mmCIF file of C-alpha atoms and ligand atoms in Angstrom:
data_model
loop_
_atom_site.group_PDB
_atom_site.id
_atom_site.type_symbol
_atom_site.label_atom_id
_atom_site.label_comp_id
_atom_site.label_asym_id
_atom_site.label_seq_id
_atom_site.Cartn_x
_atom_site.Cartn_y
_atom_site.Cartn_z
ATOM 1 C CA MET A 501 -31.469 -6.732 8.435
ATOM 2 C CA LYS A 502 -27.840 -6.951 6.391
ATOM 3 C CA HIS A 503 -25.916 -4.848 4.337
ATOM 4 C CA PHE A 504 -23.111 -6.247 1.573
ATOM 5 C CA THR A 505 -21.735 -3.323 0.560
ATOM 6 C CA GLY A 506 -18.028 -4.398 1.119
ATOM 7 C CA ILE A 507 -15.967 -6.486 1.978
ATOM 8 C CA ASN A 508 -16.286 -4.853 6.114
ATOM 9 C CA ASP A 509 -19.955 -6.345 6.311
ATOM 10 C CA LEU A 510 -18.433 -9.794 5.768
ATOM 11 C CA GLY A 511 -14.778 -9.574 7.989
ATOM 12 C CA PRO A 512 -12.438 -12.914 7.112
ATOM 13 C CA ALA A 513 -14.806 -15.383 8.570
ATOM 14 C CA GLY A 514 -17.624 -14.196 6.820
ATOM 15 C CA LEU A 515 -15.614 -14.286 3.678
ATOM 16 C CA GLU A 516 -14.592 -17.529 4.262
ATOM 17 C CA ALA A 517 -17.814 -19.338 4.465
ATOM 18 C CA ILE A 518 -18.850 -17.364 1.637
ATOM 19 C CA LEU A 519 -15.736 -18.545 -0.435
ATOM 20 C CA ALA A 520 -16.927 -22.155 0.828
ATOM 21 C CA LYS A 521 -20.801 -21.920 -0.249
ATOM 22 C CA ALA A 522 -20.113 -20.120 -3.810
ATOM 23 C CA ALA A 523 -17.872 -23.374 -3.821
ATOM 24 C CA ALA A 524 -19.983 -26.117 -2.495
ATOM 25 C CA TRP A 525 -22.629 -24.913 -4.720
ATOM 26 C CA LYS A 526 -20.466 -24.452 -7.318
ATOM 27 C CA ALA A 527 -19.656 -28.001 -7.626
ATOM 28 C CA GLY A 528 -23.697 -29.361 -7.228
ATOM 29 C CA PRO A 529 -26.942 -29.202 -8.746
ATOM 30 C CA HIS A 530 -28.328 -24.831 -9.214
ATOM 31 C CA PRO A 531 -30.920 -24.440 -5.517
ATOM 32 C CA LYS A 532 -33.794 -22.423 -5.836
ATOM 33 C CA HIS A 533 -33.271 -20.188 -3.047
ATOM 34 C CA LEU A 534 -34.205 -16.792 -4.714
ATOM 35 C CA ILE A 535 -38.138 -17.969 -5.494
ATOM 36 C CA ASP A 536 -40.322 -15.809 -4.836
ATOM 37 C CA LYS A 537 -37.433 -13.169 -4.557
ATOM 38 C CA LEU A 538 -37.074 -9.581 -6.460
ATOM 39 C CA LEU A 539 -34.434 -7.969 -6.661
ATOM 40 C CA GLY A 540 -34.240 -3.892 -7.754
ATOM 41 C CA MET A 541 -31.246 -3.022 -9.773
ATOM 42 C CA VAL A 542 -30.039 0.673 -9.758
ATOM 43 C CA PHE A 543 -27.227 0.991 -12.941
ATOM 44 C CA PHE A 544 -25.404 4.592 -11.957
ATOM 45 C CA ASN A 545 -22.880 3.715 -14.623
ATOM 46 C CA PRO A 546 -22.771 1.194 -17.138
ATOM 47 C CA SER A 547 -21.446 -3.084 -16.445
ATOM 48 C CA LEU A 548 -21.424 -6.363 -18.773
ATOM 49 C CA ARG A 549 -21.193 -8.693 -15.775
ATOM 50 C CA THR A 550 -22.201 -7.489 -13.552
ATOM 51 C CA ARG A 551 -25.305 -7.246 -14.778
ATOM 52 C CA ALA A 552 -25.613 -10.625 -16.258
ATOM 53 C CA SER A 553 -24.821 -12.690 -13.748
ATOM 54 C CA PHE A 554 -26.802 -10.646 -11.172
ATOM 55 C CA GLU A 555 -29.755 -11.725 -13.359
ATOM 56 C CA ALA A 556 -28.454 -14.708 -13.652
ATOM 57 C CA VAL A 557 -28.151 -15.943 -10.259
ATOM 58 C CA MET A 558 -32.233 -14.324 -9.551
ATOM 59 C CA ALA A 559 -33.141 -16.709 -12.633
ATOM 60 C CA ARG A 560 -31.616 -19.639 -12.094
ATOM 61 C CA GLY A 561 -32.341 -18.969 -8.146
ATOM 62 C CA GLY A 562 -36.113 -18.746 -9.704
ATOM 63 C CA GLY A 563 -36.801 -15.017 -8.461
ATOM 64 C CA ASN A 564 -36.651 -11.367 -11.226
ATOM 65 C CA ALA A 565 -34.129 -8.931 -10.921
ATOM 66 C CA ILE A 566 -36.431 -5.136 -12.414
ATOM 67 C CA VAL A 567 -32.781 -3.024 -14.067
ATOM 68 C CA LEU A 568 -32.843 0.633 -13.823
ATOM 69 C CA GLU A 569 -30.348 2.098 -15.549
ATOM 70 C CA VAL A 570 -29.477 5.744 -13.777
ATOM 71 C CA GLY A 571 -30.612 8.530 -16.732
ATOM 72 C CA ASN A 572 -31.276 6.117 -19.591
ATOM 73 C CA GLY A 573 -34.951 5.850 -18.767
ATOM 74 C CA VAL A 574 -35.266 6.700 -15.270
ATOM 75 C CA TRP A 575 -34.810 10.435 -13.698
ATOM 76 C CA LYS A 576 -31.619 11.195 -12.776
ATOM 77 C CA LEU A 577 -30.837 10.888 -8.972
ATOM 78 C CA GLU A 578 -29.811 13.580 -6.704
ATOM 79 C CA ASP A 579 -27.720 12.562 -3.812
ATOM 80 C CA ARG A 580 -26.604 15.640 -2.268
ATOM 81 C CA LEU A 581 -27.979 17.050 0.448
ATOM 82 C CA GLY A 582 -29.651 20.309 0.374
ATOM 83 C CA ALA A 583 -28.732 20.765 -2.585
ATOM 84 C CA ILE A 584 -30.905 23.458 -4.748
ATOM 85 C CA MET A 585 -32.740 20.423 -7.372
ATOM 86 C CA ASP A 586 -32.454 23.179 -10.418
ATOM 87 C CA GLY A 587 -30.079 21.092 -12.877
ATOM 88 C CA ASP A 588 -30.645 17.711 -15.144
ATOM 89 C CA ARG A 589 -31.132 15.559 -11.170
ATOM 90 C CA ALA A 590 -34.697 15.619 -11.439
ATOM 91 C CA GLU A 591 -35.347 13.213 -8.304
ATOM 92 C CA HIS A 592 -33.567 12.704 -4.768
ATOM 93 C CA VAL A 593 -32.223 9.220 -3.195
ATOM 94 C CA ARG A 594 -34.386 10.552 -0.411
ATOM 95 C CA GLU A 595 -37.913 9.931 -2.265
ATOM 96 C CA ALA A 596 -36.523 7.625 -5.024
ATOM 97 C CA VAL A 597 -35.002 5.160 -2.431
ATOM 98 C CA PRO A 598 -37.475 4.669 0.087
ATOM 99 C CA VAL A 599 -39.932 3.956 -2.470
ATOM 100 C CA LEU A 600 -37.931 1.508 -4.509
ATOM 101 C CA SER A 601 -37.996 -0.584 -0.743
ATOM 102 C CA ARG A 602 -41.387 -0.542 -0.899
ATOM 103 C CA TYR A 603 -41.154 -2.852 -4.713
ATOM 104 C CA VAL A 604 -38.781 -4.946 -3.925
ATOM 105 C CA ASP A 605 -36.719 -7.067 -1.255
ATOM 106 C CA ALA A 606 -33.669 -6.183 -2.026
ATOM 107 C CA LEU A 607 -31.352 -3.542 -3.812
ATOM 108 C CA ALA A 608 -28.673 -3.751 -6.085
ATOM 109 C CA VAL A 609 -26.777 -0.282 -6.749
ATOM 110 C CA ARG A 610 -23.348 0.126 -8.410
ATOM 111 C CA THR A 611 -22.551 3.816 -8.366
ATOM 112 C CA PHE A 612 -18.780 5.152 -9.748
ATOM 113 C CA ALA A 613 -16.692 6.605 -8.006
ATOM 114 C CA GLY A 614 -16.307 11.134 -8.505
ATOM 115 C CA GLY A 615 -12.351 10.432 -9.473
ATOM 116 C CA THR A 616 -11.546 14.455 -8.013
ATOM 117 C CA ASN A 617 -11.434 13.875 -4.142
ATOM 118 C CA ASP A 618 -10.235 10.490 -2.654
ATOM 119 C CA ASP A 619 -11.695 11.636 0.703
ATOM 120 C CA LEU A 620 -14.973 11.985 -0.993
ATOM 121 C CA ASP A 621 -14.803 8.564 -3.013
ATOM 122 C CA HIS A 622 -14.131 6.624 0.088
ATOM 123 C CA SER A 623 -16.750 8.479 1.709
ATOM 124 C CA ASP A 624 -18.949 6.527 -0.315
ATOM 125 C CA PRO A 625 -22.159 9.063 -0.243
ATOM 126 C CA VAL A 626 -24.400 6.946 -2.765
ATOM 127 C CA MET A 627 -23.620 4.033 -1.511
ATOM 128 C CA ASN A 628 -23.571 4.941 1.908
ATOM 129 C CA ALA A 629 -27.457 6.824 0.776
ATOM 130 C CA PHE A 630 -28.533 3.169 0.058
ATOM 131 C CA ARG A 631 -27.727 1.720 3.049
ATOM 132 C CA ASP A 632 -29.216 4.649 4.937
ATOM 133 C CA LEU A 633 -32.389 5.510 3.201
ATOM 134 C CA ALA A 634 -33.018 1.580 2.337
ATOM 135 C CA THR A 635 -35.905 -0.326 4.341
ATOM 136 C CA VAL A 636 -34.201 -3.569 2.316
ATOM 137 C CA PRO A 637 -30.870 -5.292 2.250
ATOM 138 C CA VAL A 638 -28.793 -2.800 -0.062
ATOM 139 C CA ILE A 639 -25.687 -4.871 -2.107
ATOM 140 C CA SER A 640 -23.091 -2.923 -4.051
ATOM 141 C CA MET A 641 -22.449 -3.608 -7.067
ATOM 142 C CA GLU A 642 -19.420 -1.349 -7.608
ATOM 143 C CA SER A 643 -19.106 1.957 -5.154
ATOM 144 C CA ALA A 644 -16.843 4.751 -5.406
ATOM 145 C CA ARG A 645 -14.707 2.859 -2.366
ATOM 146 C CA GLU A 646 -14.746 -0.969 -3.316
ATOM 147 C CA HIS A 647 -16.250 -4.192 -5.477
ATOM 148 C CA PRO A 648 -16.814 -6.563 -2.946
ATOM 149 C CA CYS A 649 -18.456 -9.174 -5.186
ATOM 150 C CA GLN A 650 -15.417 -8.591 -7.232
ATOM 151 C CA GLY A 651 -13.029 -9.210 -4.614
ATOM 152 C CA LEU A 652 -14.485 -12.412 -3.610
ATOM 153 C CA ALA A 653 -15.238 -13.873 -7.770
ATOM 154 C CA ASP A 654 -11.002 -12.872 -7.365
ATOM 155 C CA LEU A 655 -10.379 -14.805 -3.658
ATOM 156 C CA LEU A 656 -12.475 -17.424 -5.516
ATOM 157 C CA THR A 657 -10.450 -18.281 -8.317
ATOM 158 C CA VAL A 658 -7.470 -18.196 -6.099
ATOM 159 C CA ARG A 659 -9.430 -21.212 -3.507
ATOM 160 C CA GLU A 660 -10.233 -22.989 -6.530
ATOM 161 C CA THR A 661 -6.572 -22.800 -8.680
ATOM 162 C CA PHE A 662 -4.723 -24.118 -5.097
ATOM 163 C CA GLY A 663 -7.044 -24.848 -2.977
ATOM 164 C CA ILE A 664 -6.293 -22.457 -0.390
ATOM 165 C CA THR A 665 -5.865 -18.892 0.008
ATOM 166 C CA ARG A 666 -3.881 -18.308 2.945
ATOM 167 C CA LYS A 667 0.693 -17.370 3.319
ATOM 168 C CA ILE A 668 -0.494 -17.272 -1.308
ATOM 169 C CA PRO A 669 1.757 -14.591 -2.575
ATOM 170 C CA VAL A 670 0.130 -12.550 -4.849
ATOM 171 C CA THR A 671 0.132 -9.064 -6.654
ATOM 172 C CA LEU A 672 -2.187 -6.283 -7.368
ATOM 173 C CA ALA A 673 -0.412 -4.797 -9.988
ATOM 174 C CA TRP A 674 -0.676 -1.120 -11.636
ATOM 175 C CA ALA A 675 -2.088 -0.731 -15.314
ATOM 176 C CA PRO A 676 -1.188 1.890 -17.247
ATOM 177 C CA HIS A 677 -4.379 3.030 -19.091
ATOM 178 C CA ILE A 678 -6.384 5.862 -21.714
ATOM 179 C CA LYS A 679 -8.059 7.231 -19.013
ATOM 180 C CA PRO A 680 -7.912 7.377 -14.785
ATOM 181 C CA LEU A 681 -9.812 4.822 -13.545
ATOM 182 C CA PRO A 682 -11.439 4.264 -9.963
ATOM 183 C CA LYS A 683 -10.206 2.212 -7.204
ATOM 184 C CA ALA A 684 -12.752 -0.232 -6.487
ATOM 185 C CA VAL A 685 -11.171 -2.946 -8.319
ATOM 186 C CA PRO A 686 -7.978 -2.530 -6.610
ATOM 187 C CA ASN A 687 -9.103 -1.868 -3.140
ATOM 188 C CA SER A 688 -11.225 -4.797 -2.676
ATOM 189 C CA PHE A 689 -9.299 -7.664 -3.657
ATOM 190 C CA LEU A 690 -6.978 -5.688 -1.535
ATOM 191 C CA LEU A 691 -8.964 -6.348 1.027
ATOM 192 C CA SER A 692 -10.078 -9.304 0.416
ATOM 193 C CA ALA A 693 -6.588 -10.834 0.252
ATOM 194 C CA ALA A 694 -5.931 -9.878 3.521
ATOM 195 C CA ALA A 695 -9.118 -11.107 4.968
ATOM 196 C CA ALA A 696 -8.244 -13.979 3.503
ATOM 197 C CA GLY A 697 -4.328 -14.910 4.574
ATOM 198 C CA CYS A 698 -2.396 -14.222 1.732
ATOM 199 C CA GLU A 699 0.912 -12.130 1.290
ATOM 200 C CA VAL A 700 -0.147 -9.292 -0.635
ATOM 201 C CA ARG A 701 2.219 -7.479 -2.449
ATOM 202 C CA VAL A 702 0.635 -4.263 -4.060
ATOM 203 C CA ALA A 703 2.927 -2.720 -6.413
ATOM 204 C CA HIS A 704 1.657 0.826 -8.467
ATOM 205 C CA PRO A 705 4.154 4.328 -9.640
ATOM 206 C CA LYS A 706 5.115 6.211 -7.135
ATOM 207 C CA GLY A 707 1.913 9.032 -6.658
ATOM 208 C CA PHE A 708 -0.467 5.894 -7.161
ATOM 209 C CA GLU A 709 -0.934 5.011 -4.031
ATOM 210 C CA LEU A 710 -4.348 3.470 -2.310
ATOM 211 C CA HIS A 711 -5.969 5.640 -0.123
ATOM 212 C CA PRO A 712 -4.395 5.524 3.735
ATOM 213 C CA SER A 713 -8.537 4.056 5.400
ATOM 214 C CA VAL A 714 -8.157 0.924 2.828
ATOM 215 C CA LEU A 715 -4.619 -0.061 3.389
ATOM 216 C CA ALA A 716 -5.432 0.431 7.573
ATOM 217 C CA GLN A 717 -7.945 -1.677 6.961
ATOM 218 C CA ALA A 718 -6.192 -4.458 5.230
ATOM 219 C CA GLU A 719 -3.794 -4.509 7.150
ATOM 220 C CA ALA A 720 -5.258 -5.363 9.780
ATOM 221 C CA TYR A 721 -7.209 -8.024 7.787
ATOM 222 C CA ALA A 722 -4.012 -9.124 7.479
ATOM 223 C CA GLN A 723 -2.901 -8.912 11.444
ATOM 224 C CA ALA A 724 -5.479 -10.546 11.418
ATOM 225 C CA THR A 725 -5.505 -13.722 9.286
ATOM 226 C CA GLY A 726 -1.710 -13.937 9.154
ATOM 227 C CA GLY A 727 -1.748 -12.925 6.219
ATOM 228 C CA SER A 728 0.435 -9.727 5.361
ATOM 229 C CA VAL A 729 0.889 -6.281 2.765
ATOM 230 C CA SER A 730 3.790 -4.470 1.674
ATOM 231 C CA ILE A 731 3.869 -1.751 -0.841
ATOM 232 C CA THR A 732 6.724 -1.216 -3.573
ATOM 233 C CA HIS A 733 7.328 0.903 -6.575
ATOM 234 C CA ASP A 734 8.916 -2.455 -8.665
ATOM 235 C CA LEU A 735 6.631 -4.850 -10.185
ATOM 236 C CA ASP A 736 9.932 -6.969 -11.358
ATOM 237 C CA ALA A 737 10.514 -7.304 -8.147
ATOM 238 C CA ALA A 738 6.561 -7.786 -6.790
ATOM 239 C CA VAL A 739 6.030 -10.640 -8.740
ATOM 240 C CA GLU A 740 9.593 -12.838 -8.578
ATOM 241 C CA GLY A 741 7.860 -15.470 -7.164
ATOM 242 C CA SER A 742 4.065 -14.600 -6.886
ATOM 243 C CA GLN A 743 1.245 -17.487 -7.613
ATOM 244 C CA VAL A 744 -1.211 -14.616 -8.650
ATOM 245 C CA ILE A 745 -0.357 -11.355 -11.257
ATOM 246 C CA TYR A 746 -3.780 -9.359 -10.849
ATOM 247 C CA ALA A 747 -3.422 -6.436 -12.999
ATOM 248 C CA LYS A 748 -5.632 -3.450 -12.632
ATOM 249 C CA ALA A 749 -5.297 0.024 -13.813
ATOM 250 C CA TRP A 750 -6.105 2.635 -11.639
ATOM 251 C CA GLY A 751 -6.309 6.589 -11.645
ATOM 252 C CA PRO A 752 -3.287 8.903 -9.329
ATOM 253 C CA ALA A 753 -3.979 9.897 -5.809
ATOM 254 C CA THR A 754 -5.373 13.257 -5.135
ATOM 255 C CA GLY A 755 -2.590 15.087 -4.054
ATOM 256 C CA SER A 756 0.294 13.720 -5.117
ATOM 257 C CA GLY A 757 0.729 15.871 -7.192
ATOM 258 C CA LEU A 758 0.148 13.664 -10.699
ATOM 259 C CA PRO A 759 -1.585 14.761 -14.038
ATOM 260 C CA THR A 760 -4.545 12.667 -14.727
ATOM 261 C CA ASP A 761 -3.416 11.562 -17.715
ATOM 262 C CA ALA A 762 -0.359 10.407 -16.055
ATOM 263 C CA ILE A 763 -2.094 6.910 -16.350
ATOM 264 C CA LYS A 764 -0.330 6.479 -19.778
ATOM 265 C CA ALA A 765 2.895 7.466 -18.493
ATOM 266 C CA TYR A 766 3.914 4.313 -18.093
ATOM 267 C CA PRO A 767 4.252 1.529 -20.513
ATOM 268 C CA GLU A 768 6.559 -0.876 -19.107
ATOM 269 C CA TRP A 769 3.364 -1.261 -16.137
ATOM 270 C CA MET A 770 1.563 -3.632 -19.199
ATOM 271 C CA THR A 771 1.406 -7.002 -17.788
ATOM 272 C CA SER A 772 3.288 -9.174 -20.334
ATOM 273 C CA PRO A 773 4.873 -12.349 -20.723
ATOM 274 C CA ARG A 774 8.439 -11.409 -18.678
ATOM 275 C CA HIS A 775 6.960 -11.094 -15.828
ATOM 276 C CA LEU A 776 4.645 -14.577 -15.964
ATOM 277 C CA ASP A 777 8.040 -15.766 -16.620
ATOM 278 C CA GLN A 778 9.524 -14.145 -13.278
ATOM 279 C CA ALA A 779 6.270 -15.551 -11.167
ATOM 280 C CA ARG A 780 6.605 -18.666 -9.636
ATOM 281 C CA ALA A 781 5.998 -21.653 -12.641
ATOM 282 C CA ASP A 782 2.243 -22.081 -11.537
ATOM 283 C CA ALA A 783 1.574 -18.613 -11.482
ATOM 284 C CA ILE A 784 -2.476 -17.289 -12.449
ATOM 285 C CA PHE A 785 -3.409 -14.307 -14.003
ATOM 286 C CA LEU A 786 -6.115 -11.853 -12.593
ATOM 287 C CA HIS A 787 -8.514 -9.415 -14.206
ATOM 288 C CA CYS A 788 -12.699 -7.535 -13.363
ATOM 289 C CA LEU A 789 -12.586 -7.206 -17.207
ATOM 290 C CA PRO A 790 -13.025 -5.062 -18.967
ATOM 291 C CA VAL A 791 -9.738 -4.881 -20.171
ATOM 292 C CA ARG A 792 -7.852 -3.137 -22.711
ATOM 293 C CA ARG A 793 -5.479 -5.254 -24.456
ATOM 294 C CA ASN A 794 -2.017 -4.755 -25.394
ATOM 295 C CA VAL A 795 -2.186 -0.828 -23.036
ATOM 296 C CA GLU A 796 -3.122 -2.709 -19.693
ATOM 297 C CA VAL A 797 -2.513 -6.032 -20.596
ATOM 298 C CA SER A 798 0.087 -7.646 -23.644
ATOM 299 C CA ASP A 799 -2.453 -10.750 -26.026
ATOM 300 C CA ALA A 800 0.041 -13.185 -24.893
ATOM 301 C CA VAL A 801 -0.711 -12.835 -21.295
ATOM 302 C CA LEU A 802 -4.573 -12.395 -22.093
ATOM 303 C CA ASP A 803 -3.856 -15.260 -24.464
ATOM 304 C CA HIS A 804 -2.066 -17.764 -21.897
ATOM 305 C CA ALA A 805 -2.876 -20.805 -20.830
ATOM 306 C CA ARG A 806 -2.437 -19.907 -16.425
ATOM 307 C CA CYS A 807 -4.870 -16.558 -17.699
ATOM 308 C CA ARG A 808 -7.609 -17.454 -15.478
ATOM 309 C CA VAL A 809 -9.765 -14.383 -16.284
ATOM 310 C CA VAL A 810 -13.115 -15.856 -17.532
ATOM 311 C CA GLU A 811 -13.113 -18.653 -14.834
ATOM 312 C CA GLU A 812 -12.657 -15.117 -12.675
ATOM 313 C CA ALA A 813 -15.647 -13.580 -14.506
ATOM 314 C CA GLU A 814 -17.342 -16.692 -14.106
ATOM 315 C CA ASN A 815 -17.455 -16.545 -10.051
ATOM 316 C CA ARG A 816 -18.913 -13.750 -10.543
ATOM 317 C CA PHE A 817 -22.486 -15.526 -10.564
ATOM 318 C CA HIS A 818 -20.836 -18.788 -7.162
ATOM 319 C CA VAL A 819 -20.037 -15.864 -4.779
ATOM 320 C CA GLN A 820 -23.315 -13.922 -5.658
ATOM 321 C CA ARG A 821 -25.305 -16.678 -5.320
ATOM 322 C CA ALA A 822 -23.325 -16.879 -1.889
ATOM 323 C CA ILE A 823 -24.371 -13.582 -1.608
ATOM 324 C CA LEU A 824 -28.061 -13.457 -1.928
ATOM 325 C CA ASP A 825 -28.146 -16.702 0.355
ATOM 326 C CA TRP A 826 -26.511 -15.058 3.316
ATOM 327 C CA ILE A 827 -28.569 -11.861 3.026
ATOM 328 C CA PHE A 828 -31.924 -14.047 2.929
ATOM 329 C CA GLU A 829 -31.544 -16.213 5.265
HETATM 330 N N1 CP B 859 -15.764 -6.909 -13.735
HETATM 331 C C1 CP B 859 -17.150 -5.954 -13.770
HETATM 332 O O1 CP B 859 -18.123 -5.143 -12.996
HETATM 333 O O2 CP B 859 -17.903 -6.111 -14.757
HETATM 334 P P1 CP B 859 -18.229 -5.176 -15.015
HETATM 335 O O3 CP B 859 -18.413 -3.432 -15.931
HETATM 336 O O4 CP B 859 -18.873 -5.026 -16.673
HETATM 337 O O5 CP B 859 -19.631 -5.208 -14.994
#
């Protein structure tokens, strides 16, 4: 049984195959490849793109989806083994996940980082509980560690813009925010770009390091694909000559000593036209969305002719179609 909860479920060759299928299907008619398939979608957190794109994939592919919002008309779920369930979480995943598996052909799950302990978040406890307990395939719609469908959509956007991904210089640019955000999206962009052979530059202020396990995985992919991973605290140096600027806010690393509201403290890291000017003349701007205008990214960048955030969001549909086809093939 296949699962897709991280880029490691595909590896570099699998990622390339998914991008190729997504690109081919994007250019052609929609296949009805999901007839009689039912996807159960479990959300622990809100969504616009992920929910709409997965529902669209299922409907256009001839299948159906049911959506469960945990804590909103659905029992709150406990995932800790041995928990004394005397709080507001009325049902344990040990029952809920096998039960849901009896109704649907695959489960898609969105969880979120706790945000107080990077090691705990990177062990991905809720997503891994679903993986362990489900008797049908599990697909991540974002977890504490990764947002792999987003990473695939990001790389499809790079591929269709430049025709290739290998050796493309891309900058993952930390951005300010009003609150500390999880690291799943930057992790997945880094992992996907390294697995696709890009020259990845990760730029962030000191104290916002990504988890060592993610950096090690990205380094291993880069070695396998001929790409590279470098880390800098100088955004201007990172974007110089880049073909992609990918802005994303994330919170301080556990143990950095920084307060959580340090994420507000670097307004000069907001992506502005100056950064696009420093990049290559054909450079594109990407962001997973939602984006806080004039906090993370300036209006002038988001309204720029080389901003591809809407195309990037559209590509969620195309890569998820390919992922579901791979899951069910
Ligand atoms: N990029 C993304 O996952 O968007 P949503 O949170 O709206 O699903």
